[in-house]
Structure formats: C-alpha cells, structure tokens
Coordinates of C-alpha atoms (C1' of nucleotides) in Angstrom, one line a residue:
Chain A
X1 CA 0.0 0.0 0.0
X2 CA 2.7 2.2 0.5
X3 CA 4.0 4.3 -2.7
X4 CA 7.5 2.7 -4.6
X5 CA 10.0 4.9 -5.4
X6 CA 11.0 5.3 -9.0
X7 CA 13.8 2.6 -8.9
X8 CA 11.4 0.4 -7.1
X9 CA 8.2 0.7 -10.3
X10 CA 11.2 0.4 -12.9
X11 CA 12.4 -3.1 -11.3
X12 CA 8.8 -4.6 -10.5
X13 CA 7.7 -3.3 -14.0
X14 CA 11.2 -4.6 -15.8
X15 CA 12.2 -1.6 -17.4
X16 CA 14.8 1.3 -16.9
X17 CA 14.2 4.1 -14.8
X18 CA 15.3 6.2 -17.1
X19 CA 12.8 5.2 -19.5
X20 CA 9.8 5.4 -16.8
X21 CA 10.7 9.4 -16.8
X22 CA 10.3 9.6 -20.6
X23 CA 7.5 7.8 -20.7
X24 CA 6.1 10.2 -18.4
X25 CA 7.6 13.0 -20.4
X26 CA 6.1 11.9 -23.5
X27 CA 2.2 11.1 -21.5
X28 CA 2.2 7.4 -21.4
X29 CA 2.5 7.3 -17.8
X30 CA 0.6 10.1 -15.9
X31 CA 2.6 12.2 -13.4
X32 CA 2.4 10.5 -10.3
X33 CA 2.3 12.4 -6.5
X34 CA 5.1 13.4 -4.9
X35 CA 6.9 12.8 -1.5
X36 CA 7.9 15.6 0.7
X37 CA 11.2 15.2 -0.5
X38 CA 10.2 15.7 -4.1
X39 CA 10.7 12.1 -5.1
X40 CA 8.1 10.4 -7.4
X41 CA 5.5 8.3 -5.5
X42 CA 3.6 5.2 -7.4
X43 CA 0.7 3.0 -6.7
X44 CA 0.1 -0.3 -8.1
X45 CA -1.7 0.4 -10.6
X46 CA 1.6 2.3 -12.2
X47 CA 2.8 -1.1 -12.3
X48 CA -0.1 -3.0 -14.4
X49 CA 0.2 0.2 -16.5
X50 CA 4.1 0.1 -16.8
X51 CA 4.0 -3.7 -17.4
X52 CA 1.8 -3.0 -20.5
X53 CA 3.5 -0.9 -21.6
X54 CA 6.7 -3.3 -21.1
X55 CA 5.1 -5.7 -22.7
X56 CA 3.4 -3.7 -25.6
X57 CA 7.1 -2.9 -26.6
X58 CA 8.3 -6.1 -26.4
X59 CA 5.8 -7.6 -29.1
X60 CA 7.3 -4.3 -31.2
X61 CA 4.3 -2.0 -30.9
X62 CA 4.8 2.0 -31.6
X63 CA 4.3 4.5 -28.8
X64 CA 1.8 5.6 -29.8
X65 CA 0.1 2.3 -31.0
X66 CA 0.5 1.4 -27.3
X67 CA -1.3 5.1 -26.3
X68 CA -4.2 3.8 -28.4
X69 CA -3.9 0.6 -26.8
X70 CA -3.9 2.1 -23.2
X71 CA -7.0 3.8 -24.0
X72 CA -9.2 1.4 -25.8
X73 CA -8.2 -1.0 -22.3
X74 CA -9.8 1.3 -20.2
X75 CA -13.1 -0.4 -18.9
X76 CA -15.5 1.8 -20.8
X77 CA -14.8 0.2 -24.2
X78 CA -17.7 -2.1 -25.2
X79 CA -16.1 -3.8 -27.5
X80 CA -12.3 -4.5 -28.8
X81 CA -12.5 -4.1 -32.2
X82 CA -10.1 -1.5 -32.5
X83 CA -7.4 -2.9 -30.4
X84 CA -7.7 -5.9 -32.8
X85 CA -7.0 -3.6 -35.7
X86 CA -3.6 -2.2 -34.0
X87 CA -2.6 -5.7 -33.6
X88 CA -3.5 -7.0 -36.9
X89 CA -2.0 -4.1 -38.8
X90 CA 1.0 -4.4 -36.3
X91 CA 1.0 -8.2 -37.3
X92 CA 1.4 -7.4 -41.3
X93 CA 4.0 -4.7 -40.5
X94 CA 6.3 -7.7 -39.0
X95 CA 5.2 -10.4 -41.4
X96 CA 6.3 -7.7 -44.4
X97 CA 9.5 -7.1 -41.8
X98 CA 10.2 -11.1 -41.7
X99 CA 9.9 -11.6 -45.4
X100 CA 12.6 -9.0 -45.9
X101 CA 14.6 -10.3 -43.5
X102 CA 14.4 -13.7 -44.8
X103 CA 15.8 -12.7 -48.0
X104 CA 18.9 -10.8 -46.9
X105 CA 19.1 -13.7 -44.8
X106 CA 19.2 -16.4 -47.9
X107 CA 21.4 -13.5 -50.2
X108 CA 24.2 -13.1 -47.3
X109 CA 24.2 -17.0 -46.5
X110 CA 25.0 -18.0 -50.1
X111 CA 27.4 -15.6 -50.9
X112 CA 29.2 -16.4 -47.4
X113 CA 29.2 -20.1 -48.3
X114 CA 30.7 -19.3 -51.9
X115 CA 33.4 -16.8 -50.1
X116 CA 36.8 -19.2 -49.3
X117 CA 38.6 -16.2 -47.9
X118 CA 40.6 -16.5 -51.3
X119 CA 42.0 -13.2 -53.2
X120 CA 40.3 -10.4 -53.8
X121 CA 39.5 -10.4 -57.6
X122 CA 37.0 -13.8 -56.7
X123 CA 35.6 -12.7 -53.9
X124 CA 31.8 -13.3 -53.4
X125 CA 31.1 -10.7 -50.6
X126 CA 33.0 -7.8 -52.4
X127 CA 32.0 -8.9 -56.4
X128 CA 28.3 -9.2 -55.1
X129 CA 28.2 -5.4 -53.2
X130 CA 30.8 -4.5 -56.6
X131 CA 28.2 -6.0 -59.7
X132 CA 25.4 -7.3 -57.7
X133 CA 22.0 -7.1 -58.6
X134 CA 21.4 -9.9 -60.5
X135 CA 20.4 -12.6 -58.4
X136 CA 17.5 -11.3 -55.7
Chain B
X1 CA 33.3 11.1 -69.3
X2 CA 31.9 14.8 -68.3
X3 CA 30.9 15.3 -64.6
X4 CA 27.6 14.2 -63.4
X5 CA 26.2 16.8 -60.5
X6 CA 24.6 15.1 -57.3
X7 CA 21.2 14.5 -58.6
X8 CA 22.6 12.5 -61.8
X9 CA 24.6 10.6 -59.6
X10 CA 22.1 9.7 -57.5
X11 CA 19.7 9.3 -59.8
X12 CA 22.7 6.3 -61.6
X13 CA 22.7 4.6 -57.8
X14 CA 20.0 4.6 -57.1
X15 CA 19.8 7.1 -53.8
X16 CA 18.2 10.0 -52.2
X17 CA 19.6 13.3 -53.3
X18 CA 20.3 14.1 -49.8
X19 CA 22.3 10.7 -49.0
X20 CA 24.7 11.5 -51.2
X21 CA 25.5 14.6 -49.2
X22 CA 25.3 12.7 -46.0
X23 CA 27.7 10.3 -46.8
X24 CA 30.0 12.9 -48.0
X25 CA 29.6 14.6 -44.4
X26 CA 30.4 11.6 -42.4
X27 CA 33.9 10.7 -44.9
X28 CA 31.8 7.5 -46.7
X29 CA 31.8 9.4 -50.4
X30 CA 34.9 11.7 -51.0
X31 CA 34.3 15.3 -51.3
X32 CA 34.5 15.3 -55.1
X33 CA 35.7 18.1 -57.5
X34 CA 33.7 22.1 -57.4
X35 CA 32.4 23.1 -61.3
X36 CA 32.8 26.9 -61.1
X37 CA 29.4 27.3 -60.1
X38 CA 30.1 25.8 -56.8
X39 CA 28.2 22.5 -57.4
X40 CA 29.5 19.2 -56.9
X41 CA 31.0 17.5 -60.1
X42 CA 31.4 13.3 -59.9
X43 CA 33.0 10.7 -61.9
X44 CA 32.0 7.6 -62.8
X45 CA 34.4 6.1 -59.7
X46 CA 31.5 7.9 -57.6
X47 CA 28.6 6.2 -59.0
X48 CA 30.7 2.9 -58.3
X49 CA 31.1 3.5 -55.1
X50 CA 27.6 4.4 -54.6
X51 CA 26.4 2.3 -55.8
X52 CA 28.8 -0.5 -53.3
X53 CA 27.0 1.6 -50.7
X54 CA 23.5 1.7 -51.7
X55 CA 23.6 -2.3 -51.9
X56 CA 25.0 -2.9 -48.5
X57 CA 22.5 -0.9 -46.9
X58 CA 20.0 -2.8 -48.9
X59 CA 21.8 -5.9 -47.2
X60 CA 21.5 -4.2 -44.1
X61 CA 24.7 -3.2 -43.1
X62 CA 25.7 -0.7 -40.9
X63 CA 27.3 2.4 -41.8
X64 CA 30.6 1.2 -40.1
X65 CA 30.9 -2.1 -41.7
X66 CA 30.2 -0.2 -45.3
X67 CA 33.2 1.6 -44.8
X68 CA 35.7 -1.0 -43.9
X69 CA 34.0 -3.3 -46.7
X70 CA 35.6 -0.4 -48.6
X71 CA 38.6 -0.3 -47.5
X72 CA 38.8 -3.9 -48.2
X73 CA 37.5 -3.8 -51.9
X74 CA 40.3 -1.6 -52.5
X75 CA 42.8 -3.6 -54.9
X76 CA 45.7 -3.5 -52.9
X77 CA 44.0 -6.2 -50.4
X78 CA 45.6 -9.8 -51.0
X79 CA 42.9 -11.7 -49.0
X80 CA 38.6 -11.0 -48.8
X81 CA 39.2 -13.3 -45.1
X82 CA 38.1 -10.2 -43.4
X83 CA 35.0 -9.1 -45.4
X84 CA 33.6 -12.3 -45.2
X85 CA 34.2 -12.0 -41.1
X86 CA 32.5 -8.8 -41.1
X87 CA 29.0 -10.4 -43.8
X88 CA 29.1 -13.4 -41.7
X89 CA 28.6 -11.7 -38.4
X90 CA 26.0 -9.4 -40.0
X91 CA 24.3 -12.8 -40.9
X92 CA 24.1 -13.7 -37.4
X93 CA 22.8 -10.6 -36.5
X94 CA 20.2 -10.8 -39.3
X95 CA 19.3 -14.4 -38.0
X96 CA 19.3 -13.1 -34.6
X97 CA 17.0 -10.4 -35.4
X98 CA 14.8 -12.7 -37.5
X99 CA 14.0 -15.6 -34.9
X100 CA 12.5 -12.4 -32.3
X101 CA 10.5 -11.3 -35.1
X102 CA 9.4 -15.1 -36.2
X103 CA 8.5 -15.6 -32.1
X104 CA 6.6 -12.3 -32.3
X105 CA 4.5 -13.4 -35.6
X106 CA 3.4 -16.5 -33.5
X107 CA 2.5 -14.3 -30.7
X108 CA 0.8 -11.8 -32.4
X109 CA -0.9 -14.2 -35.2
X110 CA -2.2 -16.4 -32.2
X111 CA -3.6 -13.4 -30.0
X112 CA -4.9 -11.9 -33.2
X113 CA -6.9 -14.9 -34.7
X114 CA -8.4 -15.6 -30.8
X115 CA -9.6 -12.2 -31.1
X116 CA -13.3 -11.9 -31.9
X117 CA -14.2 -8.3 -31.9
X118 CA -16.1 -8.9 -28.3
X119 CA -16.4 -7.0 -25.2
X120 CA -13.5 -5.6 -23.5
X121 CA -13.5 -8.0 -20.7
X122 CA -12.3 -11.1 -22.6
X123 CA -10.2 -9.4 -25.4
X124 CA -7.4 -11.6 -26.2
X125 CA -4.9 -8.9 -27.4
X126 CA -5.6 -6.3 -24.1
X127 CA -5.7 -9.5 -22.1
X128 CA -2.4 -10.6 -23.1
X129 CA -0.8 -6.9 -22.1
X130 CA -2.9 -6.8 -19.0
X131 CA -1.7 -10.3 -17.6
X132 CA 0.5 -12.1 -20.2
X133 CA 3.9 -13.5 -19.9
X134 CA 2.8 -16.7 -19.4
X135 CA 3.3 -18.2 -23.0
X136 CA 6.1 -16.5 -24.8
Chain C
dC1 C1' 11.9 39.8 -67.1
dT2 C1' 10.4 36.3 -64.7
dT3 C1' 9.5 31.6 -63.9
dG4 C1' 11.3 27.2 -62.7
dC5 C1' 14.7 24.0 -61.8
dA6 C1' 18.6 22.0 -59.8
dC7 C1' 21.9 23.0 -56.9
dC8 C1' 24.2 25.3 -52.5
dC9 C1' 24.5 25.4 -47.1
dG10 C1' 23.3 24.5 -42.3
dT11 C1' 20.2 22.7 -39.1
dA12 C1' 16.3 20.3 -36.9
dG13 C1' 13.4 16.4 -36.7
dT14 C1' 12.5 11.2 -36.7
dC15 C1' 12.2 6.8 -32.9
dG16 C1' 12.8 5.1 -28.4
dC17 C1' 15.3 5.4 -25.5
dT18 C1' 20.2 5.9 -22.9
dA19 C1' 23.7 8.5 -20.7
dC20 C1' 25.4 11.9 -18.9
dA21 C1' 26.3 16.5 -15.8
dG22 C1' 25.5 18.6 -11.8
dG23 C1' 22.9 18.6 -7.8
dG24 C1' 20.1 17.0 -3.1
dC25 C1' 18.6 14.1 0.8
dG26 C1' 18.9 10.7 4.3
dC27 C1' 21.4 7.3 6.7
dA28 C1' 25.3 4.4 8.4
dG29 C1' 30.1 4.1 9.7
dG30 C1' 34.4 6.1 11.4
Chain D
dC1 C1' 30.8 15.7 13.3
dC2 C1' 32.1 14.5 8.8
dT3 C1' 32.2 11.5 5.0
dG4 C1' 30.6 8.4 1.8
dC5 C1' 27.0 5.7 -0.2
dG6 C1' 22.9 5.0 -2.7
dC7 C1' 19.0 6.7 -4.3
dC8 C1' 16.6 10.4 -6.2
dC9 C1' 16.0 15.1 -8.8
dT10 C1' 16.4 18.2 -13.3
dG11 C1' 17.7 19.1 -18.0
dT12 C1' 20.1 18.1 -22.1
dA13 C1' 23.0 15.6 -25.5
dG14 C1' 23.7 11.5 -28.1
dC15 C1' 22.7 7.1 -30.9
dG16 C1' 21.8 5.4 -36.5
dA17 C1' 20.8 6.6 -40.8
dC18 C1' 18.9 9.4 -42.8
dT19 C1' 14.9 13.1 -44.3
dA20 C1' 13.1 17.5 -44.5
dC21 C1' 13.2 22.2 -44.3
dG22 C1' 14.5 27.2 -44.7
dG23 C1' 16.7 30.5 -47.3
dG24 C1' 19.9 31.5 -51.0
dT25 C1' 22.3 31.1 -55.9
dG26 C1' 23.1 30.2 -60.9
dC27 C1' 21.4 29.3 -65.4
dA28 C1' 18.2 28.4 -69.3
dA29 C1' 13.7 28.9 -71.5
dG30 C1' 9.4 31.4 -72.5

DNA sequence: CTTGCACCCGTAGTCGCTACAGGGCGCAGG
DNA sequence: CCTGCGCCCTGTAGCGACTACGGGTGCAAG
C-alpha cells in the first residue's frame, strides 16, 4: 500500500528508470504524487500500466500504438474491435518485416558459403556489393 | 566522361539526393571536384562507389561495416578473409533479429486470430498486455 | 523579365530510449 | 561531526541513418 520509489516501479515493471521518466515525459504514464522530498510516488496500478507498456514494446508496438492501446483498455470500451486492428495491422508490419529479413538472410548465406577467404579479384562478398544485382 | 552533379549521380545509384550529401559529411563518399558554379562534379568512380553503398545498406549493413568493406574492396587487399568475417557476423545478427520477429509473428498471429471483436473483458490482445507473460 | 529547376549550405526532426552533468537528501560508519 | 553511499532530482545531448526544411544562388527557356 505504500507508494514505490521510482527505482522500485522500474524493477517490479522490468524496465529502466530512465525510461519510466520519458514515458512520463512523453504522457504514457501520468505524473504521479510526490513525496515531501520531491521524489516520485507510485501506486500499483503504475505497475499493471508500466508492465503493459513493457510488454506492448516487447511484441514491437509503436508508442503511440500502445497510447491507443492504453486507452481502448480502459473499462468503458464495449467492444475490442479496435485494439484488434492495431494488432492485426502491427501483425502485417512484421510479417512484411520477416519476409525482408528472410531474404537478406538467404542472399548473405550463399554468398558467405561461396566466399573461401581467397584473393580479392573472386571474392563473393566484395563482387556481389561490386556487380550485384542480378540474383535477388 | 563529363561530370555528373549530385542528382545524376544519385539518380545512376539509385539514392536520395540528400544521402549522397550525407555520406560525403560523415567521410563515406569523397568530397568530389567544385564546377565553377560551386556544385559538386562526380565521376564515374562515384557512382561505383555508390552504388557499393547503396547495396550494402540494402543488405543491411551498418554504416561502419560499409566503410571498412571499402577499405577492403580496394585492390591492394591480397585476401577477402576479413570481409567475409564482417557479412558473416552481419548474418548472425540478421538471424538473430529474424527468430525475435518469427516468435513475435506467432505471438501476435495467435492473440490476433483468438480475437473476436467482443467485449473488452475477454479481449485476447488487451488480455495478453494486461496479464501475459505466461506463453512467450 | 520572370519563372522554374537544380543545386548550395546548415540545421532540426525522426524513434525510443540511454547516458550523462550537476545537484540534493537521508542514513550508516568512522 | 564528517564523509561516503545510494537513491533520487532536473535538464540536455547522443545514438543510427537518414529526411526535410528554410533560405539562398546560378542558369536556361518562354
């Protein structure tokens, strides 16, 4: 029941300190009381809000997807509609993200494999960046 | 053979206008030959070497690993030992990158499909922010 | 003559933090 | 009583790799 320091939200919450103060700079976690001494004083339910937040970054979500997000999780939405249009447009951004990946992935791969550390003239890595796109 | 100014030349790589200058600021391009006018006159070395860059950021390589691939694409380099070093840890780093974003696809896709559109209460995606970490 | 284009330069903004610099407050040990 | 420690406070600068803008110049065509 009693307020956590700063330190203390960051550590239940799993993130920085540092990063709790720019959250609050930037509105995604409200400005919380202060202590006689001036030092920031939380309540638990900083820390449900800190942990979504924690763990809306760590499926990759914008800021400001994850202010949307905040909002819509308040208990006067009806209905979640719009919180599954975040995640599904989220979900195509890192589908589209994966399939680029995957192909750098197969392009730097072969050319590695083909790459005996010989002289320079044969060298996959440098001929590919030198007279590359051909093979995509 | 007569000088190309910046937008030719970054029209023939394939880059932003405002790249080229970029990289000239931060010693990747060279700081090429004035035409009396004061603009910037290239040769076809510089649309080479442009075009080296434009393809390893394409591949994903950082800034600092274009410009020691540089260094060794130079001639006078007997052995490619290190640029194949410096691709294969990039490829680690790129298969790195791309099993967090195939674990988030299976997150997200799963949350996303259990997701009906219903009343806040049992919303699969807010749920999984308000309470998750169970199956990551 | 004036319109439009391509270029010039320097600087600020993007994203999501992280890392200082420079200070304060309270408590425990010497 | 003094010193050091550990936590907190504020504000600001830096990261990577650009992109975008404001305000100016030179040159050719209509």
């Amino acid at each position: 029941m009693q307020p956590l320091t700063i330190g203390r939200l960051a550590a239940a919450a799993g993130v920085n300190f540092e990063a709790v103060r720019y959250y609050e700079r930037i509105g995604l976690m409200p400005p919380p009381a202060r202590a006689a001494s001036g030092h920031r004083a939380y309540e638990e339910a900083h820390v449900r809000r800190l942990t979504f937040i924690r763990r809306a970054r760590e499926l990759g979500f914008s800021i400001e997807d994850i202010r949307a997000l905040l909002t819509l999780a308040e208990p006067s939405h009806a209905s979640c509609v719009q919180a599954q249009e975040i995640a599904q447009a989220h979900l195509d951004d890192v589908r589209a993200k994966l399939a680029d990946l995957a192909k750098l992935e197969r392009i730097l791969a072969g050319t590695v494999a083909r790459c005996s550390g010989g002289p320079v003239p044969s060298c996959p890595v440098l001929d590919m960046l030198d007279a590359g796109a051909k093979r995509n």
